[in-house]
Coordinates of C-alpha atoms and ligand atoms in Angstrom, one line a residue:
X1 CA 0.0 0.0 0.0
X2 CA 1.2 3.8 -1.0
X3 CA 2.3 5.7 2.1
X4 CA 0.9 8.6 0.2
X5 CA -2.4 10.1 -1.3
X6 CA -1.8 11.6 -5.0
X7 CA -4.1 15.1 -6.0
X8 CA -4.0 16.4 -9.3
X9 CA -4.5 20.0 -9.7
X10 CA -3.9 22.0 -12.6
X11 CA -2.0 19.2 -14.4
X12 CA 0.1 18.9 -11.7
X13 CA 0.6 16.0 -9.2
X14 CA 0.8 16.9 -5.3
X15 CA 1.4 14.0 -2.8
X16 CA 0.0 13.7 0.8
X17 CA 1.4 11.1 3.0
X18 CA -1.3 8.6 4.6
X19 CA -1.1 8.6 8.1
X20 CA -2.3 5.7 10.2
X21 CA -3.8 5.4 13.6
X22 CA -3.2 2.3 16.1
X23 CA -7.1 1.0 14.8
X24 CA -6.0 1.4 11.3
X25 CA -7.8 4.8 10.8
X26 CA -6.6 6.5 7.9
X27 CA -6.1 10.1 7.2
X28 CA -4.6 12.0 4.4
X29 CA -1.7 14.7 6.1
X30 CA -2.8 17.4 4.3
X31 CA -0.9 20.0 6.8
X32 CA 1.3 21.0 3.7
X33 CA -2.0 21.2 1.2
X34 CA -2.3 25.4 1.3
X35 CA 1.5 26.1 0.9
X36 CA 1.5 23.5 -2.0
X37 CA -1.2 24.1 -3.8
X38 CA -2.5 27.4 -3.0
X39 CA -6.0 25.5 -1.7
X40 CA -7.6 24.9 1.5
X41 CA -10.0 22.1 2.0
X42 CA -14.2 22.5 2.5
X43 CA -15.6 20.3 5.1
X44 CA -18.7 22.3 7.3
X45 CA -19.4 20.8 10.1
X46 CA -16.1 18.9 9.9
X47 CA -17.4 15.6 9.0
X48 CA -14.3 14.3 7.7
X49 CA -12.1 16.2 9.2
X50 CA -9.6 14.8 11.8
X51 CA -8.5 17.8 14.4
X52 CA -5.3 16.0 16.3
X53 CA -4.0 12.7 17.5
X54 CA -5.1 11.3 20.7
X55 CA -4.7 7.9 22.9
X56 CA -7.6 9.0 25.0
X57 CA -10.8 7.6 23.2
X58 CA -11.5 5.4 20.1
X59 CA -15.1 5.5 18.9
X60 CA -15.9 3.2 15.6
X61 CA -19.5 4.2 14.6
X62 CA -20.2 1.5 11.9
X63 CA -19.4 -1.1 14.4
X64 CA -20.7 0.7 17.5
X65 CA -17.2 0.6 19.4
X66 CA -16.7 3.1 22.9
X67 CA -13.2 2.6 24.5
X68 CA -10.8 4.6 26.8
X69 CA -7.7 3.9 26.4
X70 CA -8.4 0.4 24.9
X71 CA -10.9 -0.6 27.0
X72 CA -14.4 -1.2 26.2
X73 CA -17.4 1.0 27.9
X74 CA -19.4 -2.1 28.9
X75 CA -15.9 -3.2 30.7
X76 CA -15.8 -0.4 32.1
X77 CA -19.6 0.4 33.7
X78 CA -19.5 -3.2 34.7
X79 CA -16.3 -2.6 37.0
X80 CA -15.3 0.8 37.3
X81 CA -16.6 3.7 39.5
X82 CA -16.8 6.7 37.7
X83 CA -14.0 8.2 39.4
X84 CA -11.6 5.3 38.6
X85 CA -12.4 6.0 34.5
X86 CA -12.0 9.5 35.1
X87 CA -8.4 8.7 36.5
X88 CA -7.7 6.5 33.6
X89 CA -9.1 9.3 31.3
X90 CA -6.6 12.2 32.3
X91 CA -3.9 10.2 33.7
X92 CA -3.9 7.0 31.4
X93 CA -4.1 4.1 33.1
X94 CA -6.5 3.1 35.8
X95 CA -5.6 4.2 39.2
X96 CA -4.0 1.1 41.6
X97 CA -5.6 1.4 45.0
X98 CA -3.5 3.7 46.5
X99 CA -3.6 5.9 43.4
X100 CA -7.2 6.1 43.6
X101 CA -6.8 6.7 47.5
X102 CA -5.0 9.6 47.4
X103 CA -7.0 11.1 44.5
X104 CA -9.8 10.7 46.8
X105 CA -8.1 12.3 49.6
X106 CA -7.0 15.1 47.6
X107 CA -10.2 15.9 46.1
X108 CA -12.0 16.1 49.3
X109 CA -9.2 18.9 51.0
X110 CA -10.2 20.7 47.6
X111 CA -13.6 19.8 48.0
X112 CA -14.7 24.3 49.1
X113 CA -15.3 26.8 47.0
X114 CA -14.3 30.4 47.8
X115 CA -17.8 32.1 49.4
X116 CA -17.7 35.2 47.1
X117 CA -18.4 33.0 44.2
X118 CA -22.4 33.2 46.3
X119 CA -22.0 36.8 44.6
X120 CA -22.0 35.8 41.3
X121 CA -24.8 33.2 41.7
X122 CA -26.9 35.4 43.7
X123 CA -27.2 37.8 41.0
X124 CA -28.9 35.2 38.8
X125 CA -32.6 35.0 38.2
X126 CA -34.0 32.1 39.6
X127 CA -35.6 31.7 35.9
X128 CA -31.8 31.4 34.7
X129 CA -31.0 28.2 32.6
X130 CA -28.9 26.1 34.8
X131 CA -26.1 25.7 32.0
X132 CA -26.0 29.3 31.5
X133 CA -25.1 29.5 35.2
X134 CA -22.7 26.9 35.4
X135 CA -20.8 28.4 32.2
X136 CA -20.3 31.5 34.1
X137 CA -19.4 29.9 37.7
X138 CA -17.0 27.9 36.3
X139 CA -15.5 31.0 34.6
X140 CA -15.2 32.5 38.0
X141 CA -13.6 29.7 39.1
X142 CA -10.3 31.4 37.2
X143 CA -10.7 34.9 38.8
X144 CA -10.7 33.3 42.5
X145 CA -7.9 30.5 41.3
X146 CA -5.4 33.0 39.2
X147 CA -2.4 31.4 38.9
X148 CA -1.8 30.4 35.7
X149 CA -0.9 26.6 34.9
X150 CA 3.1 25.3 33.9
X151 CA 1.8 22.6 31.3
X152 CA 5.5 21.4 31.9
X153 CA 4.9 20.9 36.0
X154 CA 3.2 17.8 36.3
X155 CA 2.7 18.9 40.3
X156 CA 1.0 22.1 38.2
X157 CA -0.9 20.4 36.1
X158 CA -2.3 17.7 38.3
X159 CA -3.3 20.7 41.2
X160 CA -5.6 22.5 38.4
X161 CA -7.2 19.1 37.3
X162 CA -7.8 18.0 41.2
X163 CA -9.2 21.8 42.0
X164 CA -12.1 21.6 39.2
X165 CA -12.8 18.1 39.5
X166 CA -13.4 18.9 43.4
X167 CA -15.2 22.3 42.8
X168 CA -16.9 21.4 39.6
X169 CA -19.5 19.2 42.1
X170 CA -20.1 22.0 43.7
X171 CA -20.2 24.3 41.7
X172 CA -23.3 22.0 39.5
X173 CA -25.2 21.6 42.6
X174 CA -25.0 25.6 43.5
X175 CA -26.6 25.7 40.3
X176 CA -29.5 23.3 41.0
X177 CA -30.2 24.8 44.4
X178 CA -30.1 28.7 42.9
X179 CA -32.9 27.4 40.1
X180 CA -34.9 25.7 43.0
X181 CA -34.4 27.9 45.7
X182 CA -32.8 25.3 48.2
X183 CA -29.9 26.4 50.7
X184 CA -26.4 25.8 49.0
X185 CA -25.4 22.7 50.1
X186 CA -21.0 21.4 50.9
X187 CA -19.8 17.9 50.3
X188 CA -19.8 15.5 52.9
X189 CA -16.0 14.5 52.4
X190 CA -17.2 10.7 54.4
X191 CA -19.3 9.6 50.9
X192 CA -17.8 8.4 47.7
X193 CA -17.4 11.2 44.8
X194 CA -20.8 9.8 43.3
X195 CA -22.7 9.7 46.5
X196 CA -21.2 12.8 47.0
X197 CA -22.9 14.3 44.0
X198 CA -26.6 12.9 44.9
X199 CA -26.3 14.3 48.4
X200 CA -25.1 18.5 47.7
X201 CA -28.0 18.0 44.9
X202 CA -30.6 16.5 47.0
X203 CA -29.8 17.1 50.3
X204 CA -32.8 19.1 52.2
X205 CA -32.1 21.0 55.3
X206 CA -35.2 19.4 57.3
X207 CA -34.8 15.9 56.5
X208 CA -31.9 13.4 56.2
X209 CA -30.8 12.1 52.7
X210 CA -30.8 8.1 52.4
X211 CA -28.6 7.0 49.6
X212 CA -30.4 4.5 47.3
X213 CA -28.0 2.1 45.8
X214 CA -30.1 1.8 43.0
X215 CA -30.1 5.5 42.1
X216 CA -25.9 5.5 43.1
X217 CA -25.4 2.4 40.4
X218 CA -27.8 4.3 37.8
X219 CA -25.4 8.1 38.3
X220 CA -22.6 6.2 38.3
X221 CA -23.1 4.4 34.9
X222 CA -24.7 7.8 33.4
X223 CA -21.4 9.6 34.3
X224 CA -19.4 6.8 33.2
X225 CA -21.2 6.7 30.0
X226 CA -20.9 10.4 29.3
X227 CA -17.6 10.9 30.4
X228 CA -15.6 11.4 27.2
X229 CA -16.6 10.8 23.8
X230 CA -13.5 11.9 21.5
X231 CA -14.1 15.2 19.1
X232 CA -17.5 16.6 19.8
X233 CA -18.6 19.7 20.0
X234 CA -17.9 20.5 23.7
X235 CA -14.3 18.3 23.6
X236 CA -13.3 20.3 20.5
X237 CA -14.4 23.2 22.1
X238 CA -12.5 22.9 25.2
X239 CA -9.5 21.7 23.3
X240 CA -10.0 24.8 21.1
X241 CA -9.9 27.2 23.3
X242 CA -7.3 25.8 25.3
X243 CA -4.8 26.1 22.1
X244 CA -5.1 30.2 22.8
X245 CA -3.1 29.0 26.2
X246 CA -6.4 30.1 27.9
X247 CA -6.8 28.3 31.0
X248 CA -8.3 25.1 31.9
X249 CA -11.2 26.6 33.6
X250 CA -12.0 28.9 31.0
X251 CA -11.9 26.3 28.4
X252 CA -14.2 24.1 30.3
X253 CA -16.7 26.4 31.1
X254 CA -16.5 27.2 26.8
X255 CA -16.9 23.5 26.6
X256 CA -20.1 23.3 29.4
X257 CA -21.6 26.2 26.9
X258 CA -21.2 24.1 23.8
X259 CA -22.3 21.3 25.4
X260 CA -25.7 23.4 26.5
X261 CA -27.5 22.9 22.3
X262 CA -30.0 20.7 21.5
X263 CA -27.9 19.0 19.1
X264 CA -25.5 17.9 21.7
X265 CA -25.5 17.3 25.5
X266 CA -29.2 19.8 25.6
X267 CA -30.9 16.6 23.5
X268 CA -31.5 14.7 26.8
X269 CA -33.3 17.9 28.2
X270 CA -35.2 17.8 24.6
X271 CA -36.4 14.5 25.0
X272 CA -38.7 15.2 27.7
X273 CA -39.6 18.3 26.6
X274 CA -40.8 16.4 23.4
X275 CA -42.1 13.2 25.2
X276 CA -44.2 16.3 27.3
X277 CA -45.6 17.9 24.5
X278 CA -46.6 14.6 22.7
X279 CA -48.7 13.7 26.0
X280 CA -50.2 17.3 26.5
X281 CA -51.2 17.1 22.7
X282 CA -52.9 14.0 23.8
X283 CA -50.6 11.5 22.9
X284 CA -50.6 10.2 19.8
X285 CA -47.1 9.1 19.2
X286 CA -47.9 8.5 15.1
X287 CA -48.4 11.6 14.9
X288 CA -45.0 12.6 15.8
X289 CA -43.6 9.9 13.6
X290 CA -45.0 11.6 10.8
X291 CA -44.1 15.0 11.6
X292 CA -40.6 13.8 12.1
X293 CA -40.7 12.4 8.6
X294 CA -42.3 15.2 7.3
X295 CA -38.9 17.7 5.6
X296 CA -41.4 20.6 5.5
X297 CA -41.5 20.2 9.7
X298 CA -38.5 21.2 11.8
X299 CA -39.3 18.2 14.0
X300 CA -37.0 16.0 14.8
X301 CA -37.2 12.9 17.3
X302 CA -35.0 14.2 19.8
X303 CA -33.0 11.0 21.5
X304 CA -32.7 9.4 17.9
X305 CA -29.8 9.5 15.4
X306 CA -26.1 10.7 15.9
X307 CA -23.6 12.1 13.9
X308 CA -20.8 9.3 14.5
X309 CA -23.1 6.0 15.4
X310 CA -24.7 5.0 12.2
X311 CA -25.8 1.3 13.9
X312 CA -26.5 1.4 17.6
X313 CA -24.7 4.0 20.2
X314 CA -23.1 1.4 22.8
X315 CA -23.8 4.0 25.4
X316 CA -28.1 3.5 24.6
X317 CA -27.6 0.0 24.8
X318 CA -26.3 0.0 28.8
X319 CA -28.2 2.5 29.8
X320 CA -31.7 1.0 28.3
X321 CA -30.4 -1.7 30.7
X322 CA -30.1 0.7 33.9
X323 CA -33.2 2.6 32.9
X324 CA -35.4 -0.6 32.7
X325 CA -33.6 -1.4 36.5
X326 CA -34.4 1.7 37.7
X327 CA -37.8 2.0 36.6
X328 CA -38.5 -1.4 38.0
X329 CA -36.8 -0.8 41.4
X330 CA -38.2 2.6 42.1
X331 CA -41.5 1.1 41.0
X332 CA -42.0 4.0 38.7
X333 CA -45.4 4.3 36.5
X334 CA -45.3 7.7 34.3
X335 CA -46.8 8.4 31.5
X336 CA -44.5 10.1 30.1
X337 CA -42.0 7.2 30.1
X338 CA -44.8 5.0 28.6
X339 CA -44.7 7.1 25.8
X340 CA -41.4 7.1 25.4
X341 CA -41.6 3.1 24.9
X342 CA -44.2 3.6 22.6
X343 CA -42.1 6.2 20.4
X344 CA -39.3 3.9 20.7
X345 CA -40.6 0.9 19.7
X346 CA -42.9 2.6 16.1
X347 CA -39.2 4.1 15.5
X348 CA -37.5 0.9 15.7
X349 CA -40.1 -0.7 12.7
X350 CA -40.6 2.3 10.8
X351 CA -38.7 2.1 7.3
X352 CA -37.8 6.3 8.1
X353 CA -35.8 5.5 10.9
X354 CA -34.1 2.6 9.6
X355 CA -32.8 3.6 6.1
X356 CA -31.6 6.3 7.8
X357 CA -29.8 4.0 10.4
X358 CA -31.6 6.4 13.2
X359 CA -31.5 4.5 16.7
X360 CA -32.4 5.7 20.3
X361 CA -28.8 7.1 21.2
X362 CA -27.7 7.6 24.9
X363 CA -29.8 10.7 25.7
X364 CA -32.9 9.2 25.1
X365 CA -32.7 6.8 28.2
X366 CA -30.4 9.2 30.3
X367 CA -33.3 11.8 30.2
X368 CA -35.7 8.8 31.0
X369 CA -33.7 7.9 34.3
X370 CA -32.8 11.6 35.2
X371 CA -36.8 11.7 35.7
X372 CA -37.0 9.0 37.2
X373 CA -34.4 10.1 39.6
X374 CA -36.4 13.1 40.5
X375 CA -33.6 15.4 38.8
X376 CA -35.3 18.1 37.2
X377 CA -35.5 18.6 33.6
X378 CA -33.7 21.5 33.2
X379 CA -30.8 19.7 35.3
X380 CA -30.0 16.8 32.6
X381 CA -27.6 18.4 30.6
X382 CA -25.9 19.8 33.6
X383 CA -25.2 15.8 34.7
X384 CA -24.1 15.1 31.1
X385 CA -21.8 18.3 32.0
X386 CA -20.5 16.4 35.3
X387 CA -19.7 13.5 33.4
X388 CA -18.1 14.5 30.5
X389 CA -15.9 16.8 33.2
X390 CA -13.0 14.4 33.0
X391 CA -13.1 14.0 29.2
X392 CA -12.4 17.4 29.0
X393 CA -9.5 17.6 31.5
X394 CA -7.9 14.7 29.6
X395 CA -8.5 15.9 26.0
X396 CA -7.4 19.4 27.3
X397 CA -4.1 18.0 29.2
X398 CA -3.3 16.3 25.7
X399 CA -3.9 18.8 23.9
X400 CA -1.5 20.8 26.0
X401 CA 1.2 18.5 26.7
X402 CA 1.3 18.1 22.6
X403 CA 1.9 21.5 22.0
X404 CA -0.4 22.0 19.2
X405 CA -0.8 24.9 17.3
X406 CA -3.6 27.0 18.0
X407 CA -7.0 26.4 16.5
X408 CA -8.0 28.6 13.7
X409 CA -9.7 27.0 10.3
X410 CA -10.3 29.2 6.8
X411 CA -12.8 29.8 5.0
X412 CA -14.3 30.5 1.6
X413 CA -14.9 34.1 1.4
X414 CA -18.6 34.6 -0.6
X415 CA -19.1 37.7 0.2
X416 CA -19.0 41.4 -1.8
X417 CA -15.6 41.9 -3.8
X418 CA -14.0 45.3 -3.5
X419 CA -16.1 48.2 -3.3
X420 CA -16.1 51.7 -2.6
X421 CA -19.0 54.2 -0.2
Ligands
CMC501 N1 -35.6 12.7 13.6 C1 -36.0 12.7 12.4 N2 -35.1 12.6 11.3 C2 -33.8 12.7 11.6 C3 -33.3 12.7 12.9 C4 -34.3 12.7 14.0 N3 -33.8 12.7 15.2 N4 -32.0 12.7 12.9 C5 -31.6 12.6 11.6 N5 -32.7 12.6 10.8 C6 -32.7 12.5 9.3 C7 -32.4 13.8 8.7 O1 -33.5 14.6 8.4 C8 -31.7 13.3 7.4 O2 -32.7 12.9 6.5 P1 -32.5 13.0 4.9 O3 -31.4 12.1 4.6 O4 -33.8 12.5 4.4 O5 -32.3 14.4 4.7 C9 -31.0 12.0 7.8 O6 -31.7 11.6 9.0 C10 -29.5 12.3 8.3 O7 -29.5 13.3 9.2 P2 -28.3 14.3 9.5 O8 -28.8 15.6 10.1 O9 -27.4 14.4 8.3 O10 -27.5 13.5 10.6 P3 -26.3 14.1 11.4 O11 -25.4 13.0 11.5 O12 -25.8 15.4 10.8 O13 -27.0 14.6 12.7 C11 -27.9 14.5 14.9 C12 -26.9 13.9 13.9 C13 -27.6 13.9 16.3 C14 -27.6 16.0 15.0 C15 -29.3 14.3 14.5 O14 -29.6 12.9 14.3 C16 -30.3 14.9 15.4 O15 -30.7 16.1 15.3 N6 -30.9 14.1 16.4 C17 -31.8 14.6 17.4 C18 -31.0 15.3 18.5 C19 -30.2 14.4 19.4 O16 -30.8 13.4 19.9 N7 -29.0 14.7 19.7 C20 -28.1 13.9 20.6 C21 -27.0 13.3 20.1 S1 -26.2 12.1 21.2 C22 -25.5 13.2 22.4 C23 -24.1 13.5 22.0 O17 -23.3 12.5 21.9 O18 -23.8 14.7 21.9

């Protein structure tokens, strides 16, 4: 096989050396394209684009493949907690047990936030969307934490990554308790990281918070399952960003805004937004099929499709497996759920969906056991947030530790030519 990719241009032949990855993806080095040819490449939405290299994640759509750092996602919700994948996201490998110890210790003495960050969230409306809250809080997170990071300090890089993923917690509960007018809550450094998480969210002041087990597998298999998914939106974001040598809070708090769209981590919020409109409209789920069908109707079946899994998404396939435990466990009847299993199964058989090789991806059931849960819609994409936390760190540490150049694609100018007032 040719180690390079021949264009012709202008009766002339260019060469592009074919680069390999450790799956045998290929990609054509085109880094030399514009000096030789005088072209750049067109590729909206970046479809076939590859941004870097990376070790962190390898996602093969066709065959519906998920792993970090070769190993699989079902591995890895079957025996991992979430905060042993996030170790083995940003540091490589997964932690030995005094590795994850001390992670564990050093979170919880970073586990505060300074109290003037109250200011900022007290000047939110309580009408605020969570997201947008979050974005900015974890902004602030730089102007009370200054000091800039020494990518070349490991002791530097590893105090930035243990400060945000022991405020970010906090910071995504201040948020849920500002929407619902709740006391801020602190961590109770005696649970685990997850448990941790379900008691600063749900915690009341006049009644004591019993940890289900149930609901503690269910979060921790969400998280696990949302915790880095190679170059989407928010990770290219983040990683984006970060190549302007802004910081690491800053570039996640870019990466919690991209995450906040429909398209992306807001879909899981859309779903039962959807699956609540289609019961108030009285509930006729074919009728929803065919406006999704229908191109002259912006309706779209939120939950369904993705822009890299073209068979299954991995991730839908565990969690329809949690969501159907949960459900069962907490001895849930809604009908908004029963909906959703009605919309699923029409979508499943219906010649639209599967030409188009559109399947129920992860955010259909996530949003299906948030509710369950009792987390509030409006709080799903802020979960999705808290799990993909460590993706981030990881693709962002990468990212810097690579030295690559900053971020900054062309474009074809259509516009006006020359002209004069
Ligand atoms: N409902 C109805 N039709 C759809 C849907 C849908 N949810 N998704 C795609 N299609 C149709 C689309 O109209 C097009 O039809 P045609 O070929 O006749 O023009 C075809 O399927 C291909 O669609 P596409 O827009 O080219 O697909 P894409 O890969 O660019 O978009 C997507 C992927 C996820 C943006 C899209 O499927 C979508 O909007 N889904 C609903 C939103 C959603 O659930 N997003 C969460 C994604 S998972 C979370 C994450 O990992 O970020």
């Amino acid at each position: 096989m040719s180690d390079f990719v021949k264009l012709t241009y202008q009766n002339k032949e260019f060469e592009f050396p074919l680069i390999q990855g450790s799956e045998n993806e290929k990609g054509i080095d085109i880094k030399s394209l514009r000096a030789q040819t005088g072209l750049i490449t067109f590729d909206p939405g970046y479809k076939n684009t590859g941004s870097c290299k990376s070790n962190i994640t390898y996602l093969n759509g066709e065959e519906g493949i998920l792993r970090h750092r070769g190993y699989s996602i079902e591995d890895l919700c079957e025996k991992a907690s979430f905060l042993e994948v996030a170790f083995l996201l940003i540091f490589g490998e997964l932690p030995t047990e005094k590795e994850l110890n001390l992670l564990n210790e050093e979170i919880k003495k970073d586990s505060l936030v300074d109290e003037d960050l109250k200011l900022i969230l007290k000047s939110f409306p309580k009408a605020a969307h969570p997201m947008g809250i979050l974005a900015s809080l974890t902004s602030g997170l730089t102007a009370f934490n200054p000091s800039t990071v020494n990518i070349d300090s490991e002791e530097d890089m590893r105090e930035a990554i243990i400060m945000l993923m022991a405020k970010f917690p906090i910071l995504t509960s201040w948020t849920h308790r500002k929407v619902k007018g709740l006391p801020l809550n602190y961590a109770n450094i005696s649970l685990s990281y997850v448990e941790n998480i379900a008691h600063m969210l749900f915690k009341l002041p006049h009644q004591d918070y019993i940890l289900n087990p149930i609901v503690i597998d269910a979060l921790n298999k969400l998280l696990i399952l949302h915790a880095d998914h190679e170059q989407n939106c928010s990770t290219s974001t983040v990683r984006i960003v970060g190549s302007s040598e802004a910081g690491l809070f800053a570039s996640v708090s870019a990466g919690v805004s991209a995450l906040w769209g429909r398209l992306h981590g807001g879909a899981n919020q859309g779903v039962i937004e959807m699956l609540t409109a289609i019961k108030r409209d009285g509930g006729d789920t074919k009728k929803f099929m065919s406006r999704a069908k229908d191109k002259n109707d912006p309706f779209r079946l939120m939950g369904f499709g993705h822009r890299v899994y073209k068979n299954f998404d991995p991730r839908a396939r565990i969690i329809k497996k949690a969501a159907n435990d949960v459900l069962k466990e907490l001895k849930i009847n809604d009908p908004i759920l029963n909906i959703a299993k009605k919309l699923e199964e029409e979508a499943l058989n219906d010649s639209y969906f599967i030409d188009r090789k559109l399947y129920p991806n992860v955010d259909f059931y996530s949003g299906i056991i948030y509710r369950a849960l009792g987390i509030p819609t409006e709080m799903f994409t802020v979960m999705f947030a808290l799990g993909r936390l460590p993706g981030w760190i990881a693709q962002w540490s990468e990212m810097r530790k690579n030295i690559e150049p900053i971020g900054r694609p062309r474009q074809i100018y259509t516009g006006e030519k020359f002209r004069t007032i």
